[in-house]
Short mmCIF file of C-alpha atoms in Angstrom, two decimals:
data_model
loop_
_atom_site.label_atom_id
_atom_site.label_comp_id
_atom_site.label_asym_id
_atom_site.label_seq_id
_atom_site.Cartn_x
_atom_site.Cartn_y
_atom_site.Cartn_z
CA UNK A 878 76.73 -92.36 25.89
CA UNK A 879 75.96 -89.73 23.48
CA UNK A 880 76.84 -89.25 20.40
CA UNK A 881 79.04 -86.72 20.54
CA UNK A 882 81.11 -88.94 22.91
CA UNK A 883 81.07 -91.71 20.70
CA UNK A 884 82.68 -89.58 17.74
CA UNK A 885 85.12 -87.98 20.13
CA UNK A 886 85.83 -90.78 21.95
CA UNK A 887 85.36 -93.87 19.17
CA UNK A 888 88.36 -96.06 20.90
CA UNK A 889 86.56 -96.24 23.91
CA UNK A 890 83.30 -96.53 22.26
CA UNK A 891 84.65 -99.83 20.24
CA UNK A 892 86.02 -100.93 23.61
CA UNK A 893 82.89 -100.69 25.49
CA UNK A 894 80.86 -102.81 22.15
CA UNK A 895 83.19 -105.30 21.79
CA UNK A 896 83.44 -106.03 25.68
CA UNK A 897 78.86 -105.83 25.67
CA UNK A 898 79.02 -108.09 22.89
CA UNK A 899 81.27 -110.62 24.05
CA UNK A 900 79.58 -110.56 27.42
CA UNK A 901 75.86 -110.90 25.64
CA UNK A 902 77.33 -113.39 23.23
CA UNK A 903 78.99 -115.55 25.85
CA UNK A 904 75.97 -115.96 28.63
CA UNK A 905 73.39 -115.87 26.17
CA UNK A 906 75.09 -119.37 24.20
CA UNK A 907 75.24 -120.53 28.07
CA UNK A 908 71.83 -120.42 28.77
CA UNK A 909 70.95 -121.72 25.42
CA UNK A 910 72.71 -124.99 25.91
CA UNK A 911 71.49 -124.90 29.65
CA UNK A 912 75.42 -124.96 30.92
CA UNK A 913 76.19 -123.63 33.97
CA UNK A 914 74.74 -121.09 35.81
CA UNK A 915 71.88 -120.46 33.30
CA UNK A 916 71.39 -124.75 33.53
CA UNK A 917 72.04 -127.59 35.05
CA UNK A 918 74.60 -128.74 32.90
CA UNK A 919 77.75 -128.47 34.89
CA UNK A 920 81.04 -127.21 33.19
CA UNK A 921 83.34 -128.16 36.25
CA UNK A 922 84.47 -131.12 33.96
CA UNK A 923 88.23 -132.76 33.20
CA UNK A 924 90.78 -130.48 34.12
CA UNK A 925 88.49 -127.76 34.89
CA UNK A 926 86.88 -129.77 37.47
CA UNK A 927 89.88 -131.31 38.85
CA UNK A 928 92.19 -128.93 38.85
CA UNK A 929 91.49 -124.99 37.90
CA UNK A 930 87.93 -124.77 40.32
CA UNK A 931 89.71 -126.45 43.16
CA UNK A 932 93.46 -124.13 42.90
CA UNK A 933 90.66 -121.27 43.00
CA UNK A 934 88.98 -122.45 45.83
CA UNK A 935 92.07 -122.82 47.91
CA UNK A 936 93.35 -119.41 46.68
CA UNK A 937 90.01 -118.18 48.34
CA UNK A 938 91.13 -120.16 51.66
CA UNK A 939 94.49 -118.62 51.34
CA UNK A 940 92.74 -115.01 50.73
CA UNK A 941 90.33 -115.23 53.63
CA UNK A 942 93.10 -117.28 56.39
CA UNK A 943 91.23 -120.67 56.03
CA UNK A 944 93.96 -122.69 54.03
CA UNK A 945 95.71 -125.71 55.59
CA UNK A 946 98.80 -124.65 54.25
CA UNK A 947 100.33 -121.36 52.64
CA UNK A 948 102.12 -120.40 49.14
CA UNK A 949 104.71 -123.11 49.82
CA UNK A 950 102.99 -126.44 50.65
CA UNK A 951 99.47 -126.87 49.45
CA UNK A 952 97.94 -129.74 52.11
CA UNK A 953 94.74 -129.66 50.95
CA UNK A 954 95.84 -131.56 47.83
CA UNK A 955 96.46 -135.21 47.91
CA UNK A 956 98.73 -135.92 50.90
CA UNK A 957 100.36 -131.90 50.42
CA UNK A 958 101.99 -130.86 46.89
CA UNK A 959 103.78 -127.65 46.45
CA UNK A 960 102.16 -124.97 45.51
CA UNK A 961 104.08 -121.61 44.32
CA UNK A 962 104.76 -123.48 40.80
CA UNK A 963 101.16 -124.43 40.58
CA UNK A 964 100.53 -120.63 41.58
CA UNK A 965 102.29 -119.10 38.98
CA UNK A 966 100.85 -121.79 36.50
CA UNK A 967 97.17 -120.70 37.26
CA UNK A 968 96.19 -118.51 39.51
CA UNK A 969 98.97 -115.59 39.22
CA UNK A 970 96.40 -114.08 37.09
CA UNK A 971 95.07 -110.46 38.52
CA UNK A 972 91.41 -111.99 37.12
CA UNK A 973 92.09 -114.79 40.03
CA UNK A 974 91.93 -112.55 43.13
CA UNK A 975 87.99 -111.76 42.00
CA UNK A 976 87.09 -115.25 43.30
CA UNK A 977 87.51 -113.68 47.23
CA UNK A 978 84.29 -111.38 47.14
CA UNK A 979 81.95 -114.48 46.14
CA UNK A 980 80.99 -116.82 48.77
CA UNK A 981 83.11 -119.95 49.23
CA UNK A 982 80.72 -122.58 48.08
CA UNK A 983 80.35 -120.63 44.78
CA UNK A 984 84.02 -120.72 43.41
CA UNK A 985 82.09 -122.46 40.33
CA UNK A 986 80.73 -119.29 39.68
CA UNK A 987 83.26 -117.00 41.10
CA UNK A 988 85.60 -119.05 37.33
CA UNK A 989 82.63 -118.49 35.44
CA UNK A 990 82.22 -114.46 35.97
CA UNK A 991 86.74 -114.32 35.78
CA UNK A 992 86.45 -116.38 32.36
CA UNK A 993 83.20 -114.13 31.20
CA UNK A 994 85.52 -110.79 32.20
CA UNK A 995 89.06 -112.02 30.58
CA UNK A 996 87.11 -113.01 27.70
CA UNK A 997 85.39 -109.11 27.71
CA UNK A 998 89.02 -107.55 28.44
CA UNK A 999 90.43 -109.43 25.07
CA UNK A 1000 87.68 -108.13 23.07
CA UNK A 1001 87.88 -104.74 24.24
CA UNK A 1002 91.92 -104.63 23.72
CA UNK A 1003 91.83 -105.78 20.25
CA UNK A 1004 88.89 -103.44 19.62
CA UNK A 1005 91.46 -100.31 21.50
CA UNK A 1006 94.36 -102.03 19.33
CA UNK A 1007 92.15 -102.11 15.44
CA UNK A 1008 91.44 -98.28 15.87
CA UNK A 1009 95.31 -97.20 17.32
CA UNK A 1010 96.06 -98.80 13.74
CA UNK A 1011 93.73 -97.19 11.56
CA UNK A 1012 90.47 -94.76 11.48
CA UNK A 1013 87.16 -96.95 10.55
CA UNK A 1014 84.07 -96.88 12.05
CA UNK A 1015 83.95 -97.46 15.90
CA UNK A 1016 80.82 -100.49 15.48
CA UNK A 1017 82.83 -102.42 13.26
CA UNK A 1018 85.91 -102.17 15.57
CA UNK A 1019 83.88 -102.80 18.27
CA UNK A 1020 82.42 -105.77 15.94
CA UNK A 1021 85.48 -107.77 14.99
CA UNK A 1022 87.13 -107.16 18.49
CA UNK A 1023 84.03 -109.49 20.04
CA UNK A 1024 84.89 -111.56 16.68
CA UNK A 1025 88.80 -111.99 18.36
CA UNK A 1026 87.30 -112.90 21.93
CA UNK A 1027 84.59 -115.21 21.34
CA UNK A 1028 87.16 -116.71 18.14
CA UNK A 1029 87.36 -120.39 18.04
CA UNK A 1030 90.11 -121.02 20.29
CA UNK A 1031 88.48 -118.93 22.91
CA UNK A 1032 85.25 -121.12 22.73
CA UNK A 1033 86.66 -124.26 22.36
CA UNK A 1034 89.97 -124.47 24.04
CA UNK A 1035 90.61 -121.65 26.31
CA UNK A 1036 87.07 -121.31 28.68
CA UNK A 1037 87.60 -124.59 30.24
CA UNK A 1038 91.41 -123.42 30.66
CA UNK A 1039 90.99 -120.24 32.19
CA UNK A 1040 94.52 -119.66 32.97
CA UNK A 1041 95.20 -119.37 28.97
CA UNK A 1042 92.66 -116.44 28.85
CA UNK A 1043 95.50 -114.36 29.98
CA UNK A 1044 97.07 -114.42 26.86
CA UNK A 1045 94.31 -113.61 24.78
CA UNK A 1046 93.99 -110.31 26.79
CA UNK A 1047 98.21 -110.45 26.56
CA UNK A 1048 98.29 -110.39 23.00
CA UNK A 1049 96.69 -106.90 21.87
CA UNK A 1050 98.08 -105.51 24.74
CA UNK A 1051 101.76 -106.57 23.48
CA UNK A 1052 100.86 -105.38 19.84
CA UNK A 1053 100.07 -101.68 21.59
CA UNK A 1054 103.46 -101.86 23.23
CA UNK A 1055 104.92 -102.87 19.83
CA UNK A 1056 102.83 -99.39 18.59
CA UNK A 1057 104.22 -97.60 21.56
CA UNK A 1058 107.83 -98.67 21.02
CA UNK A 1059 107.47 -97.03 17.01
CA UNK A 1060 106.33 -93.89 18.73
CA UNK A 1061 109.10 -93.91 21.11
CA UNK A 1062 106.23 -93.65 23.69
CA UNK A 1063 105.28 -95.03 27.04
CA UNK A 1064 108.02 -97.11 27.92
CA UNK A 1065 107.74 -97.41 31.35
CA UNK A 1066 104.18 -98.25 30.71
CA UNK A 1067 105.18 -100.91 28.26
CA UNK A 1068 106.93 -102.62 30.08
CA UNK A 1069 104.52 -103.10 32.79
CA UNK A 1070 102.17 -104.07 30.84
CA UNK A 1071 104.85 -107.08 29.68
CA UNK A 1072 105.75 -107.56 33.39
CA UNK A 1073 101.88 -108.32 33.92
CA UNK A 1074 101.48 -110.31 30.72
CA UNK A 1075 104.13 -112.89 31.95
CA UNK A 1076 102.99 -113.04 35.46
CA UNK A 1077 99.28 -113.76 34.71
CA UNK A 1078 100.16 -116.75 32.55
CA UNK A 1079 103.61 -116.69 31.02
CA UNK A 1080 103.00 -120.14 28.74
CA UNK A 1081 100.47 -117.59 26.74
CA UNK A 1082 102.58 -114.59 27.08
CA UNK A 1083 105.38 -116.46 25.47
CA UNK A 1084 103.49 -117.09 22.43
CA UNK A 1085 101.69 -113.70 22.43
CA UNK A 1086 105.21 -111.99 22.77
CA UNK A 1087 105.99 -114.15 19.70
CA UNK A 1088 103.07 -113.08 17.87
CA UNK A 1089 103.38 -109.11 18.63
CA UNK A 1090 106.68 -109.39 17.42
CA UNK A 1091 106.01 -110.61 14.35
CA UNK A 1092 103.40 -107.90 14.29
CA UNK A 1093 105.80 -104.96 15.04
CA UNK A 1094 108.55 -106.19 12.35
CA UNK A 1095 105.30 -106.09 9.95
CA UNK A 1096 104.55 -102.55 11.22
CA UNK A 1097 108.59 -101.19 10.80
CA UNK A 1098 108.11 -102.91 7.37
CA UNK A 1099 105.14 -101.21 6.17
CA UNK A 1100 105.91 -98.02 7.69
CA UNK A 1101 108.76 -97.92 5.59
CA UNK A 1102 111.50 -96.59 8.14
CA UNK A 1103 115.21 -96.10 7.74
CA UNK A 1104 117.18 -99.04 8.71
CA UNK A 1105 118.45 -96.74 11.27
CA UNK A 1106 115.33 -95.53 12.95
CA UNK A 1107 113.97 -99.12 12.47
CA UNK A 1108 116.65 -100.77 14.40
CA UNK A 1109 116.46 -98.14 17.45
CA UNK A 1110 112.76 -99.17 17.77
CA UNK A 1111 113.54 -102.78 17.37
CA UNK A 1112 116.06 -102.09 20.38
CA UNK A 1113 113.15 -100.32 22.23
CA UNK A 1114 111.12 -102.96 21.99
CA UNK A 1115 113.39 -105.32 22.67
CA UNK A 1116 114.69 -103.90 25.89
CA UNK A 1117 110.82 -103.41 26.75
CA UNK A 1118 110.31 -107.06 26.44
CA UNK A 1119 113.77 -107.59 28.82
CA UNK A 1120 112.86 -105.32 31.48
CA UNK A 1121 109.04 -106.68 31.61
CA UNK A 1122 109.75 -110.22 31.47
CA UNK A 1123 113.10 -109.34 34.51
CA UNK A 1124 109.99 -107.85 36.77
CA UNK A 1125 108.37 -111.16 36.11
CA UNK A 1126 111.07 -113.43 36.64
CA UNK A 1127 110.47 -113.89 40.04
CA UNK A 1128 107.95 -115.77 39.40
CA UNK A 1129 108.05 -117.58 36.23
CA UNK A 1130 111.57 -119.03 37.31
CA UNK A 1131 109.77 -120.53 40.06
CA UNK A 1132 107.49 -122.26 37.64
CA UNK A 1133 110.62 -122.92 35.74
CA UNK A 1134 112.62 -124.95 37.91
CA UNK A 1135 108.98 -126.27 39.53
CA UNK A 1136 108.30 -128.05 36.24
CA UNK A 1137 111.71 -129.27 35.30
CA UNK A 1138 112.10 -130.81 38.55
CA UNK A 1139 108.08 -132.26 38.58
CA UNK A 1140 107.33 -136.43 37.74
CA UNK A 1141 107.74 -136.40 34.19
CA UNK A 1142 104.64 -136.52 32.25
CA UNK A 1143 103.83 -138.31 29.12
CA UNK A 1144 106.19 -137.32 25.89
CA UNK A 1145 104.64 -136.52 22.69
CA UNK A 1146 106.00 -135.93 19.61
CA UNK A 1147 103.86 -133.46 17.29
CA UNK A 1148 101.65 -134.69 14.22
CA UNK A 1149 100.09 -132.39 11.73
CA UNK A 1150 96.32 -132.68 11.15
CA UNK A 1151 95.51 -133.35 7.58
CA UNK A 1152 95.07 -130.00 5.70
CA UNK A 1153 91.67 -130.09 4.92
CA UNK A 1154 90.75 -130.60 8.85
CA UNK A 1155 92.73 -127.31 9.52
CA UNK A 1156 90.62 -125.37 6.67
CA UNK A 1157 87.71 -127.30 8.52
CA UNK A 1158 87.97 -125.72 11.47
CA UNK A 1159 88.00 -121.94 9.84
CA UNK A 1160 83.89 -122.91 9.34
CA UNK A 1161 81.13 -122.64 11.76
CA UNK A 1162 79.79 -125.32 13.94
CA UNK A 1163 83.14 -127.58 13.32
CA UNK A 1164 84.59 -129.03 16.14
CA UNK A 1165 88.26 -131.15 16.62
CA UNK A 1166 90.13 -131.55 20.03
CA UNK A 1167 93.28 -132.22 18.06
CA UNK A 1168 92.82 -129.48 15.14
CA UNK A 1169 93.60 -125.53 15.35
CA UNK A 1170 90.42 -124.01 16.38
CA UNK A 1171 90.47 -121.19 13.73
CA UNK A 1172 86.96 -119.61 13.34
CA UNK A 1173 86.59 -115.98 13.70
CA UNK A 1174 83.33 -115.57 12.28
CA UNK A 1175 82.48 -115.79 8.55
CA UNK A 1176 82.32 -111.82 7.78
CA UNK A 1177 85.62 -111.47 9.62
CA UNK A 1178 86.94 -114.41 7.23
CA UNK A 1179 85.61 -113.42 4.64
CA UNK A 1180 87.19 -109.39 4.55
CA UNK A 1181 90.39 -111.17 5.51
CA UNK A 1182 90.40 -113.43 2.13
CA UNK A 1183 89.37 -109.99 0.15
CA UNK A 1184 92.32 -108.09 1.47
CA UNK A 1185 94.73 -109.45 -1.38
CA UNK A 1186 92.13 -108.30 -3.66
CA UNK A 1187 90.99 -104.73 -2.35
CA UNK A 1188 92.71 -101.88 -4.26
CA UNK A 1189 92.05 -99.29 -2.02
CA UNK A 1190 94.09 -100.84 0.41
CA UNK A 1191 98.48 -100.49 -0.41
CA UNK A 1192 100.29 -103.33 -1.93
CA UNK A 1193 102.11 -102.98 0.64
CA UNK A 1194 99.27 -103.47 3.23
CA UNK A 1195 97.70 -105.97 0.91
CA UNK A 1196 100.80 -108.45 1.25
CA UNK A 1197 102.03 -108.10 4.50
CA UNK A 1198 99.09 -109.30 6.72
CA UNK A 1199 98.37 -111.34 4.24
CA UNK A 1200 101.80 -113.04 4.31
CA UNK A 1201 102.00 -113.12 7.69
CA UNK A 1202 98.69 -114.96 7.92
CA UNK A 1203 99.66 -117.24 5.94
CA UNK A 1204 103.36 -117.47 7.45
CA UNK A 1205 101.99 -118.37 10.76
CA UNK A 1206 99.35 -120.82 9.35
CA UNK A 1207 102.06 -122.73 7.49
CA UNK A 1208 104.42 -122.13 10.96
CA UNK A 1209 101.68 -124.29 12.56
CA UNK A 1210 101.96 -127.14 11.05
CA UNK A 1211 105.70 -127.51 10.56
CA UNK A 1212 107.24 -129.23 13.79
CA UNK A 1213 110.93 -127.04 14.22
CA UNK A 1214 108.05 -123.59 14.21
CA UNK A 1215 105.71 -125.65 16.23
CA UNK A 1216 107.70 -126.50 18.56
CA UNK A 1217 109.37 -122.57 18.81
CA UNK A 1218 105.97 -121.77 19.11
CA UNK A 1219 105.44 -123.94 22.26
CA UNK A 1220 108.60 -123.19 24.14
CA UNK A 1221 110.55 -126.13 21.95
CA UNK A 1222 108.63 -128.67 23.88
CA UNK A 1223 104.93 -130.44 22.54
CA UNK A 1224 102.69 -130.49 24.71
CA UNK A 1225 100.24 -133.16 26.04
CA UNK A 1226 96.71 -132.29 25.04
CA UNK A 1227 95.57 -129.46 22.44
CA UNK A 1228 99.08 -129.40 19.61
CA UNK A 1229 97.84 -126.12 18.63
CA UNK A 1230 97.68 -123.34 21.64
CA UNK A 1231 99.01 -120.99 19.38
CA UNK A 1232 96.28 -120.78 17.61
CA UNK A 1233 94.60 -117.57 18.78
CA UNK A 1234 97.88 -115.72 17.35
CA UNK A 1235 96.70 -116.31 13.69
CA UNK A 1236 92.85 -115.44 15.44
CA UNK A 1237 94.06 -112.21 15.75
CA UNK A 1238 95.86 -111.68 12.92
CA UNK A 1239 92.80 -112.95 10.38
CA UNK A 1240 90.62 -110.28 12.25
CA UNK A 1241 93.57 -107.59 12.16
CA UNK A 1242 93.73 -108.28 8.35
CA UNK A 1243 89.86 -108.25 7.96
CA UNK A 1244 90.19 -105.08 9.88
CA UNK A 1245 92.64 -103.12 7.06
CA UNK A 1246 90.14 -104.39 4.46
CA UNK A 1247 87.16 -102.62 5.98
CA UNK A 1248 89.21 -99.57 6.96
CA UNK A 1249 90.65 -98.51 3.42
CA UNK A 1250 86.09 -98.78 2.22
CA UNK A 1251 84.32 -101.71 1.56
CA UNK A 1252 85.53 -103.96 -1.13
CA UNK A 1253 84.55 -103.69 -4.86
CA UNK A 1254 82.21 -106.29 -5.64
CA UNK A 1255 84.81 -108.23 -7.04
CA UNK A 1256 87.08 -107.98 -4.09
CA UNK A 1257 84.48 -110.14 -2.24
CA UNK A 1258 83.25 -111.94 -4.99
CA UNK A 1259 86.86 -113.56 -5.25
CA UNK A 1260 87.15 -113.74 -1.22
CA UNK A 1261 83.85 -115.98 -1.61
CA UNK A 1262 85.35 -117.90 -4.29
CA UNK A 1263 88.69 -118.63 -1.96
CA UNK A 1264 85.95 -119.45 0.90
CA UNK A 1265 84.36 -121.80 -2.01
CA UNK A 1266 87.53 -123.43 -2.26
CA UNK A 1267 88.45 -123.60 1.31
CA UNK A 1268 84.99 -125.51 2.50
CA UNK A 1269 85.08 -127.50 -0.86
CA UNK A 1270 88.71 -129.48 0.53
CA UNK A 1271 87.63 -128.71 4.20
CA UNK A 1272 84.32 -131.15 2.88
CA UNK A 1273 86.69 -133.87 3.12
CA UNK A 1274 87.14 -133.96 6.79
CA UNK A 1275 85.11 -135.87 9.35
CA UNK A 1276 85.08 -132.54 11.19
CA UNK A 1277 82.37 -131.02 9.02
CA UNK A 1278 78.46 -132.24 9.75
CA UNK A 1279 75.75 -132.33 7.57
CA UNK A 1280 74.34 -129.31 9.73
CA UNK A 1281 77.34 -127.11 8.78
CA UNK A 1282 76.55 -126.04 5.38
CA UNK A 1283 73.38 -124.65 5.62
CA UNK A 1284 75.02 -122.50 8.34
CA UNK A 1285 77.50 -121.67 6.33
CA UNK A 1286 75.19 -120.23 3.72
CA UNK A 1287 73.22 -118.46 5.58
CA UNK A 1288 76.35 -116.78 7.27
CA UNK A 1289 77.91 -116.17 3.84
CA UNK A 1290 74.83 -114.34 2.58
CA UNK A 1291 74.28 -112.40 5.52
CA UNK A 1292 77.93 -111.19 5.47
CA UNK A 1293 78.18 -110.49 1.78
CA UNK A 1294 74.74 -108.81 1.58
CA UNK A 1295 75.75 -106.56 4.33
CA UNK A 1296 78.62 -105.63 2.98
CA UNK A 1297 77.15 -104.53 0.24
CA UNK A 1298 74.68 -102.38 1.28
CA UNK A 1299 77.66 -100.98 3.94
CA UNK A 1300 79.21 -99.90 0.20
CA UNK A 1301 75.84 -98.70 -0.87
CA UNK A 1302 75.25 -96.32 2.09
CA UNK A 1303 78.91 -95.36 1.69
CA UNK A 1304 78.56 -94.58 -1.78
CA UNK A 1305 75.06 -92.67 -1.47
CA UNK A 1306 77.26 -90.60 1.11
CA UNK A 1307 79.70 -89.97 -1.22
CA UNK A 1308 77.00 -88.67 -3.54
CA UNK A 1309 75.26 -86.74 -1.37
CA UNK A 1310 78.44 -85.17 -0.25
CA UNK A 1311 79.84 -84.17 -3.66
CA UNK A 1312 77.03 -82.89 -4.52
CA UNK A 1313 76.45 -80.55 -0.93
CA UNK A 1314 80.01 -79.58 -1.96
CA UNK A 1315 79.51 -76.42 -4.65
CA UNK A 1316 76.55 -75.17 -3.10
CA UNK A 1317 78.07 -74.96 0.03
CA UNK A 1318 80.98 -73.73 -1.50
CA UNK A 1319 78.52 -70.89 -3.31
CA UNK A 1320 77.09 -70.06 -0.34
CA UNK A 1321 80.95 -69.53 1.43
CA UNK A 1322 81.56 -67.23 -1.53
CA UNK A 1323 78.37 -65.38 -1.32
CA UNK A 1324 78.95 -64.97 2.34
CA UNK A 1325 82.48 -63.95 2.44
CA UNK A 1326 80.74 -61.09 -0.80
CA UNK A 1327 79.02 -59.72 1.13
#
């Protein structure tokens, strides 16, 4: 791709980096830690290995005419269990059908390659979603779109639940139908793409619907609409949402009425982790099955923590994905939000599957930092001192190793020093441009003289 293309064309430019990135990233920690395929370390383990591989392989029985059984009755399972609900619950995915072009004794792989691609697709949306927002250079939307995809939650929670990929592909996609429902665009577009969200996982889509409407009353906020106007797009997007999730209901009432009527399962009741083991898991190389995994990456973190403090940027931008950050943080960790957040029930397992919303919204917010110029010195000299404070209290938790803060620091200074040469370059530019600007401006005169 030239470069031509890549200034005409910087949305799919950023698309195409942040899905090569993510890709790179991904395999490349695989066959560092010798996991599977680059190793022999096998990830077909827990509920992976008991469950998602083996629903894939008999979807590929089912897509080929080898199944002992059909969509109703799965026989191969147990002594025969139904299997539409379990359908809908993980393998209604699109993603799911690429497992019939590998070979049948490869459906290890065949999950692999359909977690390495939804994990590529989220990147590249939120990448598509960062520049429909606002200008900035295409590498650094590129950038903190792989930031969003290979985010904590990703990593830790959601590969070895592919199924829950879904909805971190969902979620930029819903924002975009939020942006299309303030342009009064695309509607029938919209709500297919809400129709699909809810089909290829709806437990996800639920919360990703959630978050993008938070994000779209933020956007009629800061856009500064009459109440008018910003009710009729409300209404938009509303009745987008209805129609999309009606096309879907097919199938998630099915899942419905499948799980209400399944054995009941254990019943939790939802704890809070200890502050400082949240703030933990914001840092690098922290880990916490029962704890929000929150890391984005530390430059990411740290242009989100400088956006209250960047006065390029509005007030108005300043405090409203700031607040909202913070809202949702706060919202995860009280149980009436928690459990709205989770459908109103808690579920067995992970307490925090939410957790990529706030993922997206730290890299949306380090986003509008970086797009209004690279913060003032002291902008990101008081984001480090909030990071300061944040791993100071997060040293408190058993979730942070020896090993972490040397990574830490070397992450921090690698960020901060290239942000400040990014300012440097930006303000040599500057220079050189102001000062191009009268000669040229001479020689326009002397041309149009003469």
């Amino acid at each position: 791709m030239n470069r031509s293309t890549l200034r005409g064309r910087p949305r799919q430019a950023a698309a195409l980096l942040a899905a090569a990135l993510t890709v790179a990233s991904f395999c490349a920690a695989d066959a560092v830690a010798r996991s599977y395929p680059f190793g022999p370390r096998t990830r077909a383990v827990n509920d992976l290995g008991n469950q998602y591989v083996p629903f894939h392989a008999h979807l590929w029985d089912l897509l080929h005419g080898r199944s002992d059984g059909g969509l109703l009755v799965n026989w191969q399972s147990g002594f025969g269990s139904s299997f539409l609900p379990d359908l809908g619950t993980y393998l209604s995915s699109p993603f799911a059908l690429l497992v019939g072009v590998f070979p049948r004794d490869e459906i290890d792989l065949a999950v692999y390659v359909v977690t390495v691609l939804k994990t590529a697709c989220a990147g590249a949306a939120m990448a598509w979603l960062l520049l429909r927002l606002r200008p900035g250079r295409w590498w650094a939307a590129g950038l903190l779109g792989a930031a969003y995809a290979l985010c904590g939650w990703s990593i830790a929670d959601a590969s070895y639940n592919p199924m829950w990929l879904d909805g971190l592909v969902a979620l930029p996609l819903l924002c975009l139908v939020g942006e299309w429902a303030l342009g009064g665009r695309r509607r029938l577009l919209g709500v297919l793409v809400v129709a699909l969200a809810w089909i290829a996982n709806f437990y996800t889509a639920y919360m990703a619907t959630l978050g993008a409407g938070l994000f779209l009353l933020l956007r009629l906020w800061l856009c500064g609409l009459p109440r008018r106007r910003a009710l009729a797009t409300a209404g938009r997007a509303a009745v987008t949402v209805a129609l999309g999730v009606g096309l879907a209901a097919p199938l998630v009432t099915v899942v419905y009425f499948g799980t209400k009527h399944a054995y009941p399962g254990r019943v939790t009741h939802f704890a809070p982790v200890a502050t400082e083991d949240v703030l933990a898991r914001l840092l690098p190389t922290t880990y916490g099955f029962g704890s929000p995994a929150l890391f984005v990456g530390t430059t990411a973190l740290l242009l989100a923590l400088a956006l209250p403090f960047h006065r390029a940027a509005p007030v108005r931008v300043r405090a409203g994905w700031s607040g909202l950050a913070v809202a949702v943080a706060l919202s995860m960790q009280w149980t009436p939000t928690h459990l709205a957040w989770h459908a109103f029930a808690t579920p067995n397992g992970s307490p925090y599957r939410q957790t990529f919303v706030l993922c997206a919204l730290l890299v949306i917010a380090a986003w509008h930092t970086l797009s209004y110029g690279v913060p003032a010195p002291r902008a990101l000299g008081a984001a480090g001192g909030l990071l300061a404070l944040t791993a100071a209290v997060a040293s408190r938790s058993g979730l942070v190793h020896s090993y972490a803060w040397p990574v830490l620091l070397l992450a921090v200074a690698g960020a901060l020093g290239g942000l400040l040469l990014l300012r440097r370059a930006d303000a040599g530019t500057a220079d050189a441009a102001s000062g191009a600007g009268p000669g040229a401006a001479s020689g326009a005169r002397s041309g149009a003289g003469s």
